[in-house]
Short mmCIF file of C-alpha atoms and ligand atoms in Angstrom, two decimals:
data_model
loop_
_atom_site.label_atom_id
_atom_site.label_comp_id
_atom_site.label_asym_id
_atom_site.label_seq_id
_atom_site.Cartn_x
_atom_site.Cartn_y
_atom_site.Cartn_z
CA MET A 977 -64.34 -36.15 72.13
CA GLN A 978 -67.71 -35.95 73.87
CA GLU A 979 -70.46 -33.94 72.12
CA SER A 980 -71.99 -31.20 74.29
CA SER A 981 -75.45 -29.71 73.92
CA LYS A 982 -74.00 -26.18 74.12
CA PRO A 983 -70.76 -25.01 72.50
CA ILE A 984 -67.93 -24.94 75.05
CA VAL A 985 -65.76 -21.83 75.10
CA TRP A 986 -62.64 -21.46 77.22
CA SER A 987 -61.41 -18.25 78.70
CA ILE A 988 -57.70 -18.20 79.57
CA ALA A 989 -57.59 -14.92 81.47
CA GLY A 990 -57.27 -13.12 84.79
CA SER A 991 -59.84 -12.92 87.56
CA ASP A 992 -61.07 -9.38 88.29
CA SER A 993 -62.02 -9.31 91.97
CA GLY A 994 -64.18 -6.28 91.18
CA GLY A 995 -66.36 -8.43 88.91
CA GLY A 996 -66.31 -6.08 85.90
CA ALA A 997 -63.69 -7.47 83.54
CA GLY A 998 -61.57 -10.59 83.03
CA ILE A 999 -62.96 -14.05 83.70
CA GLN A 1000 -66.06 -12.61 85.38
CA ALA A 1001 -67.06 -10.60 82.28
CA ASP A 1002 -66.16 -13.51 80.00
CA LEU A 1003 -68.48 -15.98 81.76
CA LEU A 1004 -71.41 -13.54 81.69
CA THR A 1005 -70.81 -13.06 77.97
CA PHE A 1006 -70.60 -16.77 77.13
CA ALA A 1007 -73.87 -17.35 79.00
CA ASP A 1008 -75.61 -14.56 77.05
CA PHE A 1009 -74.59 -16.30 73.81
CA GLY A 1010 -75.84 -19.71 74.95
CA CYS A 1011 -72.33 -21.14 75.36
CA HIS A 1012 -70.84 -23.02 78.30
CA GLY A 1013 -67.81 -21.16 79.61
CA CYS A 1014 -64.74 -22.86 81.13
CA THR A 1015 -61.84 -20.98 82.67
CA ALA A 1016 -58.11 -21.22 83.15
CA ILE A 1017 -57.09 -18.42 85.48
CA THR A 1018 -53.77 -16.71 84.78
CA ALA A 1019 -53.83 -14.19 87.63
CA ASN A 1020 -55.92 -13.38 90.69
CA THR A 1021 -55.97 -9.63 90.34
CA ALA A 1022 -56.93 -7.53 93.34
CA GLN A 1023 -58.86 -4.64 91.88
CA ASN A 1024 -61.92 -2.49 92.30
CA THR A 1025 -63.41 0.17 90.05
CA THR A 1026 -60.66 2.69 90.77
CA ASP A 1027 -57.51 0.74 91.44
CA VAL A 1028 -55.44 -2.34 90.56
CA ALA A 1029 -53.74 -3.22 93.86
CA ALA A 1030 -52.07 -6.48 92.75
CA ILE A 1031 -51.79 -8.82 89.78
CA ASN A 1032 -50.89 -12.10 91.57
CA ALA A 1033 -49.90 -14.18 88.54
CA VAL A 1034 -50.52 -17.89 89.10
CA PRO A 1035 -47.52 -20.25 88.77
CA LEU A 1036 -47.11 -22.01 85.43
CA ASP A 1037 -47.97 -25.48 86.79
CA VAL A 1038 -51.24 -24.10 88.22
CA LEU A 1039 -52.13 -22.57 84.86
CA ILE A 1040 -51.27 -25.69 82.85
CA SER A 1041 -53.08 -28.06 85.22
CA GLN A 1042 -56.32 -26.15 84.57
CA LEU A 1043 -55.85 -26.37 80.80
CA ALA A 1044 -54.89 -30.04 80.81
CA THR A 1045 -57.88 -30.96 82.96
CA LEU A 1046 -60.28 -29.07 80.70
CA GLN A 1047 -58.81 -30.75 77.64
CA ARG A 1048 -59.57 -34.22 79.04
CA ASP A 1049 -63.32 -33.63 79.34
CA LEU A 1050 -64.43 -30.22 78.08
CA PHE A 1051 -62.77 -29.80 74.69
CA PRO A 1052 -63.52 -26.29 73.41
CA ALA A 1053 -65.28 -25.09 70.26
CA ALA A 1054 -63.38 -21.80 70.60
CA ILE A 1055 -60.87 -20.19 72.94
CA LYS A 1056 -60.58 -16.63 74.17
CA ILE A 1057 -57.28 -15.55 75.69
CA GLY A 1058 -57.11 -12.44 77.84
CA LEU A 1059 -54.54 -11.35 80.41
CA LEU A 1060 -51.25 -13.25 80.27
CA ALA A 1061 -49.20 -11.85 83.11
CA ASN A 1062 -45.65 -12.60 82.00
CA SER A 1063 -43.52 -14.06 79.21
CA GLY A 1064 -43.47 -17.47 80.91
CA GLN A 1065 -47.28 -17.64 80.74
CA VAL A 1066 -47.30 -16.55 77.10
CA ALA A 1067 -44.80 -19.28 76.19
CA ALA A 1068 -46.60 -21.97 78.22
CA VAL A 1069 -50.03 -21.13 76.78
CA ALA A 1070 -48.60 -21.02 73.25
CA GLU A 1071 -46.98 -24.42 73.68
CA PHE A 1072 -50.18 -25.91 75.08
CA LEU A 1073 -52.25 -24.41 72.25
CA ARG A 1074 -49.92 -25.63 69.54
CA ALA A 1075 -50.47 -29.21 70.70
CA LEU A 1076 -54.24 -28.72 71.19
CA LEU A 1077 -54.73 -27.25 67.72
CA GLN A 1078 -53.07 -30.30 66.21
CA ILE A 1079 -55.83 -32.45 67.69
CA LYS A 1080 -58.51 -30.17 66.30
CA LYS A 1081 -58.37 -26.75 64.62
CA ILE A 1082 -60.59 -24.40 66.59
CA PRO A 1083 -60.75 -20.58 66.53
CA VAL A 1084 -58.52 -18.69 68.98
CA VAL A 1085 -59.20 -15.04 69.84
CA TYR A 1086 -56.56 -13.14 71.82
CA ASP A 1087 -57.29 -9.87 73.56
CA PRO A 1088 -53.77 -8.62 74.33
CA VAL A 1089 -54.69 -6.98 77.63
CA ALA A 1090 -51.89 -4.70 78.72
CA VAL A 1091 -53.42 -1.89 80.71
CA ALA A 1092 -56.60 -1.69 82.84
CA SER A 1093 -59.14 1.02 82.08
CA SER A 1094 -57.84 2.76 85.24
CA GLY A 1095 -54.48 3.10 83.43
CA ALA A 1096 -52.62 0.53 85.56
CA ALA A 1097 -50.24 -1.90 83.82
CA LEU A 1098 -51.48 -5.50 83.98
CA THR A 1099 -48.58 -7.36 82.44
CA GLU A 1100 -44.86 -7.47 83.00
CA GLY A 1101 -43.08 -5.18 80.57
CA GLY A 1102 -41.38 -6.87 77.62
CA ILE A 1103 -43.86 -9.69 76.91
CA GLY A 1104 -44.50 -8.27 73.42
CA GLU A 1105 -41.67 -10.18 71.77
CA THR A 1106 -42.82 -13.56 73.09
CA VAL A 1107 -46.40 -12.73 72.08
CA ILE A 1108 -45.33 -11.90 68.54
CA GLU A 1109 -43.01 -14.86 68.19
CA MET A 1110 -45.01 -17.60 69.88
CA LEU A 1111 -48.66 -16.67 70.30
CA LEU A 1112 -49.72 -14.55 67.32
CA PRO A 1113 -49.11 -17.31 64.77
CA LEU A 1114 -51.67 -19.47 66.64
CA CYS A 1115 -54.39 -16.80 66.74
CA ASP A 1116 -57.27 -16.38 64.31
CA LEU A 1117 -57.95 -12.90 65.61
CA ILE A 1118 -56.39 -10.46 68.03
CA THR A 1119 -58.43 -7.58 69.43
CA PRO A 1120 -56.08 -4.83 70.67
CA ASN A 1121 -57.29 -1.38 71.55
CA ARG A 1122 -55.21 1.36 69.96
CA HIS A 1123 -52.87 1.59 72.93
CA GLU A 1124 -52.22 -2.17 72.85
CA LEU A 1125 -51.72 -2.03 69.08
CA GLU A 1126 -49.12 0.69 69.58
CA LEU A 1127 -47.28 -1.42 72.17
CA LEU A 1128 -47.28 -4.53 69.97
CA ALA A 1129 -46.38 -2.76 66.73
CA GLY A 1130 -43.85 -0.44 68.39
CA ALA A 1131 -45.15 2.50 66.35
CA PRO A 1132 -47.60 5.36 66.99
CA VAL A 1133 -51.17 4.80 65.74
CA GLY A 1134 -52.67 8.28 65.93
CA SER A 1135 -54.42 8.23 62.55
CA ALA A 1136 -56.52 5.81 60.50
CA GLY A 1137 -53.60 5.28 58.09
CA ARG A 1138 -51.21 4.41 60.91
CA ILE A 1139 -53.73 2.01 62.47
CA VAL A 1140 -54.02 0.15 59.16
CA ALA A 1141 -50.22 0.09 58.75
CA ALA A 1142 -49.72 -1.32 62.27
CA ALA A 1143 -52.44 -3.95 61.69
CA GLN A 1144 -50.73 -4.97 58.46
CA GLN A 1145 -47.42 -5.23 60.26
CA LEU A 1146 -48.85 -7.57 62.94
CA CYS A 1147 -50.56 -9.74 60.35
CA ALA A 1148 -47.22 -10.03 58.57
CA ALA A 1149 -45.86 -11.25 61.93
CA GLY A 1150 -48.23 -14.18 61.83
CA CYS A 1151 -51.76 -13.63 63.16
CA ASP A 1152 -54.64 -14.09 60.71
CA ALA A 1153 -56.71 -10.99 61.48
CA LEU A 1154 -56.98 -8.00 63.83
CA LEU A 1155 -59.92 -6.10 65.18
CA VAL A 1156 -58.53 -2.81 66.48
CA THR A 1157 -61.04 -1.31 68.86
CA GLY A 1158 -61.59 2.43 68.94
CA GLY A 1159 -63.45 2.97 72.18
CA HIS A 1160 -60.60 4.98 73.68
CA GLY A 1161 -60.14 7.67 71.05
CA GLU A 1162 -62.28 9.16 68.31
CA LEU A 1163 -60.95 9.63 64.77
CA VAL A 1164 -64.21 11.41 63.97
CA GLU A 1165 -65.99 13.21 66.80
CA GLY A 1166 -68.84 11.18 68.29
CA GLU A 1167 -67.90 7.98 66.45
CA MET A 1168 -66.38 4.83 67.90
CA ALA A 1169 -64.67 3.15 64.96
CA ASP A 1170 -63.19 -0.36 64.98
CA LEU A 1171 -60.95 -1.56 62.18
CA LEU A 1172 -61.12 -5.19 61.09
CA TRP A 1173 -58.03 -6.12 59.10
CA ASP A 1174 -58.45 -9.58 57.60
CA SER A 1175 -56.70 -11.19 54.62
CA GLY A 1176 -55.45 -7.84 53.36
CA ARG A 1177 -58.89 -6.28 53.51
CA ALA A 1178 -60.00 -3.41 55.75
CA ASP A 1179 -63.47 -2.94 57.21
CA TRP A 1180 -64.45 -0.03 59.42
CA PHE A 1181 -67.33 -0.59 61.84
CA ILE A 1182 -68.72 2.72 63.08
CA GLY A 1183 -70.74 2.95 66.28
CA GLU A 1184 -72.17 5.95 68.04
CA LYS A 1185 -70.23 7.08 71.10
CA ILE A 1186 -72.22 6.39 74.26
CA PRO A 1187 -71.49 8.89 77.01
CA GLY A 1188 -70.95 7.46 80.50
CA ASP A 1189 -68.30 5.85 82.72
CA ASN A 1190 -69.53 2.28 82.81
CA ASN A 1191 -67.06 0.88 80.31
CA HIS A 1192 -64.91 -1.40 82.46
CA GLY A 1193 -64.55 -4.80 80.79
CA THR A 1194 -65.52 -3.76 77.26
CA GLY A 1195 -62.41 -5.35 75.68
CA CYS A 1196 -62.87 -8.64 77.58
CA THR A 1197 -66.56 -8.69 76.72
CA LEU A 1198 -65.95 -7.98 73.03
CA SER A 1199 -63.34 -10.70 72.57
CA SER A 1200 -65.45 -13.23 74.51
CA ALA A 1201 -68.51 -12.41 72.43
CA ILE A 1202 -66.48 -12.94 69.26
CA ALA A 1203 -65.17 -16.29 70.55
CA ALA A 1204 -68.74 -17.33 71.46
CA CYS A 1205 -70.04 -16.42 67.98
CA LEU A 1206 -67.18 -18.33 66.36
CA ALA A 1207 -68.06 -21.32 68.56
CA LEU A 1208 -71.63 -21.03 67.24
CA GLY A 1209 -70.19 -21.35 63.73
CA TYR A 1210 -70.48 -17.71 62.63
CA PRO A 1211 -67.95 -16.44 60.10
CA LEU A 1212 -65.45 -13.89 61.45
CA ARG A 1213 -67.15 -10.76 60.06
CA ASP A 1214 -70.53 -11.79 61.45
CA ALA A 1215 -68.93 -12.59 64.82
CA CYS A 1216 -67.29 -9.14 64.93
CA VAL A 1217 -70.40 -7.09 64.14
CA VAL A 1218 -72.62 -9.09 66.52
CA ALA A 1219 -70.01 -8.79 69.29
CA LYS A 1220 -69.67 -5.03 68.72
CA ALA A 1221 -73.44 -4.71 68.95
CA TYR A 1222 -73.43 -6.74 72.18
CA VAL A 1223 -70.92 -4.35 73.75
CA GLN A 1224 -72.83 -1.31 72.46
CA ARG A 1225 -76.03 -2.66 74.01
CA GLY A 1226 -74.14 -3.22 77.27
CA LEU A 1227 -72.82 0.36 77.23
CA ARG A 1228 -76.25 1.78 76.41
CA GLN A 1229 -78.26 -0.29 78.87
CA GLY A 1230 -75.56 -0.28 81.56
CA LYS A 1231 -74.93 3.46 81.63
CA GLY A 1232 -77.48 4.18 84.37
CA GLU A 1233 -76.02 1.62 86.85
CA LYS A 1234 -73.92 2.82 89.78
CA ILE A 1235 -71.38 0.19 90.84
CA GLY A 1236 -68.30 1.40 92.73
CA SER A 1237 -66.92 4.92 92.65
CA GLY A 1238 -64.87 4.58 89.44
CA ALA A 1239 -65.54 3.12 85.98
CA GLY A 1240 -68.40 0.65 86.49
CA PRO A 1241 -68.77 -2.54 84.49
CA VAL A 1242 -70.24 -2.60 81.00
CA GLY A 1243 -73.67 -4.27 81.03
CA HIS A 1244 -74.27 -7.85 79.91
CA CYS A 1245 -77.77 -7.60 78.55
CA GLY A 1246 -78.51 -10.61 76.37
CA TRP A 1247 -78.43 -11.12 72.64
CA PRO A 1248 -78.23 -7.80 70.71
CA SER A 1249 -81.70 -7.68 69.20
CA GLU A 1250 -81.91 -3.99 68.28
CA LEU A 1251 -80.55 -2.58 65.04
CA ARG A 1252 -79.48 0.67 66.73
CA ASP A 1253 -76.70 -1.20 68.56
CA PHE A 1254 -75.18 -2.58 65.36
CA PRO A 1255 -72.42 -0.63 63.65
CA ASP A 1256 -72.63 1.09 60.31
CA ILE A 1257 -70.32 -0.68 57.90
CA LEU A 1258 -68.39 2.04 56.14
CA LEU A 1259 -68.55 1.94 52.34
CA PRO A 1260 -65.53 3.26 50.39
CA SER A 1261 -67.80 5.10 47.95
CA GLU A 1262 -69.45 7.30 50.61
CA ASP A 1263 -68.11 10.76 51.51
CA ARG A 1264 -67.78 9.85 55.16
CA ALA A 1265 -65.11 7.25 54.26
CA LYS A 1266 -62.60 10.03 53.51
CA ALA A 1267 -62.15 10.77 57.21
CA TYR A 1268 -60.96 7.18 57.66
CA GLY A 1269 -58.68 7.24 54.60
CA PHE A 1270 -60.98 4.55 53.24
CA SER A 1271 -62.13 6.12 49.96
CA ASP A 1272 -61.61 4.01 46.90
CA THR A 1273 -60.64 6.19 43.97
CA ALA A 1274 -61.18 3.19 41.67
CA ASP A 1275 -64.90 3.08 42.61
CA LYS A 1276 -66.77 3.78 39.40
CA PHE A 1277 -70.04 4.95 40.91
CA ALA A 1278 -71.07 7.24 43.75
CA PHE A 1279 -72.77 5.82 46.84
CA GLU A 1280 -76.56 5.75 46.44
CA GLN A 1281 -79.03 5.16 49.25
CA GLY A 1282 -82.81 4.74 49.15
CA PHE A 1283 -84.52 2.62 46.50
CA ALA A 1284 -88.23 2.60 45.67
CA PRO A 1285 -90.09 0.61 48.33
CA PRO A 1286 -92.43 -2.18 47.17
CA ASP A 1287 -96.17 -1.73 47.76
CA THR A 1288 -95.97 -4.13 50.73
CA SER A 1289 -93.24 -5.22 53.12
CA ARG A 1290 -94.53 -8.81 52.90
CA LEU A 1291 -93.73 -10.01 49.39
CA GLY A 1292 -95.23 -13.47 49.98
CA LEU A 1293 -94.34 -16.53 47.90
CA TYR A 1294 -91.49 -15.57 45.56
CA PRO A 1295 -90.70 -18.21 42.91
CA VAL A 1296 -87.41 -17.74 41.06
CA VAL A 1297 -87.66 -19.22 37.55
CA ASP A 1298 -85.63 -19.42 34.35
CA SER A 1299 -88.21 -18.86 31.61
CA VAL A 1300 -91.05 -16.61 30.52
CA GLU A 1301 -93.27 -19.72 30.30
CA TRP A 1302 -92.86 -20.39 34.00
CA LEU A 1303 -93.57 -16.73 34.81
CA GLU A 1304 -96.86 -16.92 32.96
CA LYS A 1305 -97.91 -20.28 34.49
CA LEU A 1306 -97.27 -18.98 37.99
CA ALA A 1307 -98.84 -15.56 37.37
CA GLU A 1308 -101.97 -17.43 36.27
CA ARG A 1309 -102.01 -19.19 39.68
CA GLY A 1310 -102.11 -15.84 41.45
CA VAL A 1311 -98.41 -15.52 42.38
CA ARG A 1312 -97.54 -11.79 42.60
CA THR A 1313 -93.78 -11.72 43.25
CA LEU A 1314 -91.55 -13.45 40.70
CA GLN A 1315 -87.97 -13.41 39.43
CA LEU A 1316 -86.49 -14.25 36.04
CA ARG A 1317 -83.08 -15.83 36.77
CA ILE A 1318 -81.18 -16.91 33.68
CA LYS A 1319 -77.69 -18.12 34.52
CA ASN A 1320 -76.57 -19.26 31.04
CA PRO A 1321 -78.03 -16.70 28.66
CA GLY A 1322 -78.27 -17.40 24.95
CA GLY A 1323 -78.68 -14.92 22.11
CA ASP A 1324 -82.35 -14.39 23.01
CA LEU A 1325 -81.74 -12.83 26.43
CA ARG A 1326 -83.21 -9.43 25.53
CA GLN A 1327 -86.29 -11.13 24.10
CA GLN A 1328 -86.73 -13.12 27.31
CA VAL A 1329 -86.44 -10.00 29.47
CA GLU A 1330 -88.90 -8.13 27.21
CA GLY A 1331 -91.29 -11.09 27.37
CA ALA A 1332 -90.98 -11.21 31.15
CA VAL A 1333 -91.68 -7.47 31.46
CA ALA A 1334 -94.76 -7.86 29.24
CA ILE A 1335 -96.11 -10.68 31.46
CA GLY A 1336 -95.30 -8.57 34.50
CA ARG A 1337 -97.41 -5.71 33.13
CA GLU A 1338 -100.27 -7.99 32.08
CA TYR A 1339 -100.59 -9.61 35.52
CA ASN A 1340 -99.48 -6.60 37.56
CA LEU A 1341 -96.52 -8.55 38.99
CA ARG A 1342 -93.63 -7.54 41.15
CA LEU A 1343 -91.22 -8.92 38.58
CA PHE A 1344 -87.50 -8.85 39.33
CA ILE A 1345 -84.76 -9.52 36.77
CA ASN A 1346 -81.74 -11.27 38.23
CA ASP A 1347 -78.23 -9.96 37.40
CA PHE A 1348 -78.97 -8.12 34.11
CA TRP A 1349 -79.62 -4.66 35.51
CA GLN A 1350 -78.92 -2.73 32.27
CA LEU A 1351 -81.45 -4.84 30.34
CA ALA A 1352 -83.90 -4.53 33.23
CA ILE A 1353 -83.65 -0.72 33.01
CA GLU A 1354 -83.85 -0.68 29.21
CA CYS A 1355 -86.92 -2.95 29.18
CA GLY A 1356 -88.65 -1.08 32.02
CA ALA A 1357 -88.81 -3.98 34.52
CA TYR A 1358 -90.39 -3.59 37.95
CA GLY A 1359 -87.12 -4.40 39.70
CA VAL A 1360 -83.72 -6.01 39.65
CA HIS A 1361 -82.08 -8.49 42.01
CA LEU A 1362 -78.32 -8.18 42.60
CA GLY A 1363 -75.74 -10.21 44.50
CA GLN A 1364 -73.08 -8.83 46.86
CA GLU A 1365 -70.41 -8.98 44.17
CA ASP A 1366 -72.58 -6.81 41.89
CA LEU A 1367 -72.69 -3.89 44.33
CA GLN A 1368 -69.35 -2.48 43.15
CA SER A 1369 -69.85 -3.09 39.44
CA ALA A 1370 -73.52 -2.13 38.93
CA ASP A 1371 -74.59 1.50 38.46
CA LEU A 1372 -76.96 1.66 41.42
CA GLY A 1373 -77.62 5.35 40.65
CA ALA A 1374 -78.98 4.40 37.23
CA ILE A 1375 -81.26 1.77 38.80
CA GLN A 1376 -82.46 4.33 41.34
CA ARG A 1377 -83.03 7.11 38.80
CA ALA A 1378 -84.98 4.73 36.55
CA GLY A 1379 -87.27 4.03 39.53
CA LEU A 1380 -86.60 0.29 39.53
CA LYS A 1381 -86.93 -1.61 42.78
CA LEU A 1382 -83.70 -3.21 44.01
CA GLY A 1383 -83.33 -6.50 45.91
CA ILE A 1384 -79.91 -7.49 47.33
CA SER A 1385 -78.65 -10.94 48.37
CA THR A 1386 -77.03 -11.26 51.80
CA HIS A 1387 -75.44 -14.15 53.66
CA GLY A 1388 -75.23 -13.32 57.34
CA PHE A 1389 -75.21 -10.32 59.70
CA TYR A 1390 -72.24 -8.53 58.13
CA GLU A 1391 -73.64 -8.60 54.59
CA LEU A 1392 -77.13 -7.76 55.85
CA LEU A 1393 -75.79 -4.61 57.56
CA LEU A 1394 -73.67 -3.75 54.54
CA ALA A 1395 -76.57 -4.13 52.09
CA TYR A 1396 -78.90 -2.24 54.44
CA ARG A 1397 -76.65 0.82 54.06
CA TYR A 1398 -78.08 1.12 50.51
CA ARG A 1399 -81.68 0.94 51.83
CA PRO A 1400 -82.76 -1.38 48.98
CA SER A 1401 -86.36 -2.32 48.23
CA TYR A 1402 -85.83 -5.70 49.91
CA LEU A 1403 -83.06 -7.73 51.47
CA ALA A 1404 -82.73 -11.44 50.71
CA ILE A 1405 -81.11 -13.74 53.27
CA GLY A 1406 -79.71 -17.15 52.35
CA ALA A 1407 -79.06 -19.88 52.01
CA ILE A 1408 -81.28 -21.03 54.84
CA PHE A 1409 -80.74 -24.75 54.16
CA VAL A 1410 -78.56 -26.93 51.92
CA THR A 1411 -79.80 -26.87 48.35
CA ASP A 1412 -78.93 -28.70 45.11
CA THR A 1413 -79.83 -25.62 43.04
CA LYS A 1414 -76.64 -23.70 43.90
CA ASP A 1415 -73.61 -24.53 46.03
CA MET A 1416 -74.14 -22.44 49.12
CA SER A 1417 -72.57 -24.88 51.59
CA ALA A 1418 -70.22 -22.23 53.02
CA GLN A 1419 -73.04 -19.76 53.63
CA LEU A 1420 -75.78 -21.68 55.40
CA GLN A 1421 -77.81 -19.60 57.87
CA GLY A 1422 -80.38 -21.92 59.49
CA THR A 1423 -83.64 -20.69 60.99
CA GLU A 1424 -82.26 -19.64 64.39
CA LYS A 1425 -79.80 -17.19 62.84
CA LEU A 1426 -82.41 -16.09 60.31
CA ALA A 1427 -84.80 -15.22 63.16
CA ARG A 1428 -82.08 -13.16 64.86
CA MET A 1429 -81.41 -11.25 61.64
CA ALA A 1430 -85.12 -10.76 60.92
CA ALA A 1431 -85.64 -9.35 64.44
CA LEU A 1432 -83.29 -6.46 63.58
CA LEU A 1433 -85.50 -5.28 60.71
CA PRO A 1434 -89.06 -6.13 61.73
CA ASP A 1435 -90.76 -3.79 59.25
CA TYR A 1436 -88.36 -4.14 56.34
CA PRO A 1437 -89.15 -6.32 53.31
CA LEU A 1438 -87.11 -9.49 53.93
CA VAL A 1439 -86.90 -12.58 51.73
CA ALA A 1440 -85.57 -15.98 52.83
CA ILE A 1441 -84.07 -18.24 50.14
CA GLY A 1442 -82.23 -21.54 49.80
CA GLY A 1443 -83.38 -25.11 50.33
CA ILE A 1444 -86.88 -24.12 51.47
CA SER A 1445 -89.26 -27.04 50.95
CA LEU A 1446 -92.92 -27.07 51.85
CA ALA A 1447 -92.09 -29.05 55.00
CA ARG A 1448 -89.54 -26.42 56.07
CA ALA A 1449 -91.62 -23.38 55.10
CA PRO A 1450 -93.54 -23.05 58.43
CA ALA A 1451 -90.27 -22.79 60.41
CA VAL A 1452 -89.01 -20.16 57.96
CA ALA A 1453 -92.26 -18.17 58.08
CA ALA A 1454 -92.13 -18.28 61.91
CA THR A 1455 -88.87 -16.27 61.86
CA GLY A 1456 -90.86 -13.21 60.79
CA VAL A 1457 -89.66 -12.84 57.19
CA GLY A 1458 -92.48 -11.75 54.91
CA SER A 1459 -91.39 -13.65 51.85
CA ILE A 1460 -90.06 -17.08 50.89
CA ALA A 1461 -88.15 -17.46 47.62
CA VAL A 1462 -88.01 -20.92 46.06
CA VAL A 1463 -86.66 -22.51 42.93
CA SER A 1464 -86.91 -26.31 43.08
CA ALA A 1465 -89.83 -26.54 45.51
CA VAL A 1466 -92.07 -25.02 42.82
CA THR A 1467 -90.43 -25.72 39.45
CA GLY A 1468 -89.43 -29.26 40.49
CA ALA A 1469 -92.74 -30.11 42.20
CA GLU A 1470 -94.81 -32.98 40.84
CA ASN A 1471 -97.80 -30.67 40.90
CA TYR A 1472 -96.71 -27.04 40.84
CA ARG A 1473 -100.27 -25.73 41.19
CA GLN A 1474 -100.71 -27.60 44.44
CA ALA A 1475 -97.22 -26.53 45.63
CA VAL A 1476 -98.10 -22.86 45.02
CA GLU A 1477 -101.36 -23.16 46.95
CA GLN A 1478 -99.68 -24.92 49.87
CA PHE A 1479 -96.82 -22.40 50.08
CA GLN A 1480 -99.26 -19.52 49.90
CA ALA A 1481 -101.31 -21.01 52.73
CA VAL A 1482 -98.19 -21.31 54.92
CA ILE A 1483 -97.02 -17.76 54.22
CA GLU A 1484 -100.41 -16.14 54.57
CA ASN A 1485 -101.00 -17.85 57.92
C1 LIG B 1860 -84.63 -13.54 46.08
C2 LIG B 1860 -83.26 -13.93 45.74
N1 LIG B 1860 -82.35 -14.06 46.69
C3 LIG B 1860 -81.08 -14.41 46.40
C4 LIG B 1860 -80.71 -14.63 45.11
C5 LIG B 1860 -79.29 -14.94 44.75
O1 LIG B 1860 -78.74 -13.88 44.00
P1 LIG B 1860 -77.15 -13.84 43.74
O2 LIG B 1860 -76.47 -13.84 45.07
O3 LIG B 1860 -76.84 -12.74 42.83
O4 LIG B 1860 -76.90 -15.23 43.04
P2 LIG B 1860 -77.48 -15.70 41.63
O5 LIG B 1860 -78.96 -15.85 41.76
O6 LIG B 1860 -77.15 -14.64 40.64
O7 LIG B 1860 -76.81 -17.00 41.40
C6 LIG B 1860 -81.68 -14.50 44.13
N2 LIG B 1860 -81.41 -14.70 42.83
N3 LIG B 1860 -82.95 -14.14 44.46
C1 TZP B 1861 -80.28 -18.65 43.87
C2 TZP B 1861 -80.03 -18.99 45.26
N1 TZP B 1861 -79.39 -18.11 46.08
C3 TZP B 1861 -79.25 -18.57 47.32
S1 TZP B 1861 -79.84 -20.12 47.48
C4 TZP B 1861 -80.36 -20.16 45.88
C5 TZP B 1861 -81.05 -21.32 45.28
C6 TZP B 1861 -82.40 -21.55 45.84
O1 TZP B 1861 -82.96 -22.64 45.19
P1 TZP B 1861 -83.87 -23.71 45.96
O2 TZP B 1861 -85.14 -23.03 46.34
O3 TZP B 1861 -84.10 -24.79 44.92
O4 TZP B 1861 -83.08 -24.23 47.11
MG1 MG B 1862 -76.64 -12.62 40.81
#
């Protein structure tokens, strides 16, 4: 298989002669995400913004010859499937995919297009059974709207509970995950809510409803954006929130266009770089979750938002160390932000935290205690640093009431948005690079993705962590984050004093 300089993404879908949906929308989307799009056309639809005049399904040999030719030279990093016009096409594509996925496992996203936004049917009736039997088991994600979900599940989906039940039912039938889009009907007035059902877990992504008619092609665009993000190596949840933001940006920026006399195309407006286009990730502990049947009665603590801000949004060099001795040595060198991170505590843990707090007071440090939030409160620390898994078990209200600053670890767009809901004192993003300090190999971000995340929160205190050496620090600082957290680059340096000076010079410049 030849390596390509851009990820290759295939769209197996219909052509929309009106240029708003189908293959035409898919190619615009792939280009916006820096991917090379290839196509296998299933139907040459004759449509404009008001009407679908004909579907014109291509014969099976025409469809398969496109796929086979692409496979010989342009092997994909991900595949998006859209309109399949009849059961024969579903079966042929499924058979082709089964063989392709044996050569290499790549993500497959299927948007089960059934009806155009004008209301016209796009597929032959009765393809649902073949889809469920042959295609769903090969898909990593399907992205039905509520109407398509209803057709596939054969049950009404008029409430949040029924949407979840239908998603569960389809996952039991074989597909890995579903993103049920909510653009066509509000469960809560003014909110467009998508449900991601993945591995038995529900996530609700809530976006603001954008008034306007230019929404033709939103489903095609969403599924293509997800496929592109998966081709770029993003995990599924990151791919879904970035893709939703891309569509939201297209709806917002495209609403003033006038193309045709009916529903105009959604805009394709480049990478979503503004936070306002990203969805709120619903938290089960917040009141608003009740309307989506998403409240978790087992949640011990109420949702808390808004933690004390640090005195600056640029926290600078942030060494993370495992002893009071290191804290003192680094404080003496003029480091202001520090963390005590003890992973295997002995009987002297309280003493260590008390000692750390005392050094913090003496040198006027921004001193964070990792993990041990109760001790941090009891000893009067400046702040506490918590991981994602701590957000359910820690009493965030107690941290807030005690006036402690709160830093939260995140690993990608989804977790960044989720942690941002709490409005903590800072957000940490990692791991940027491979590191020997902690196995983060499944959560590597890289500087390109870091820069995209940092652009969403330009004035917020952001910390980059993981594998950051002095040589890599300039590229990290150039992403816009105001702080670089390091373990080994300082505590493992031959000359820690020199390392501190050099890091500080990079960050301050
Ligand atoms: C500044 C900073 N960022 C991230 C981490 C990691 O915290 P967490 O995810 O809780 O993992 P552990 O450090 O507890 O292993 C951190 N400590 N500091
Ligand atoms: C604690 C932690 N969390 C994410 S990466 C990491 C380790 C960072 O250590 P290093 O700076 O030595 O790579
Ligand atoms: Mg932790």
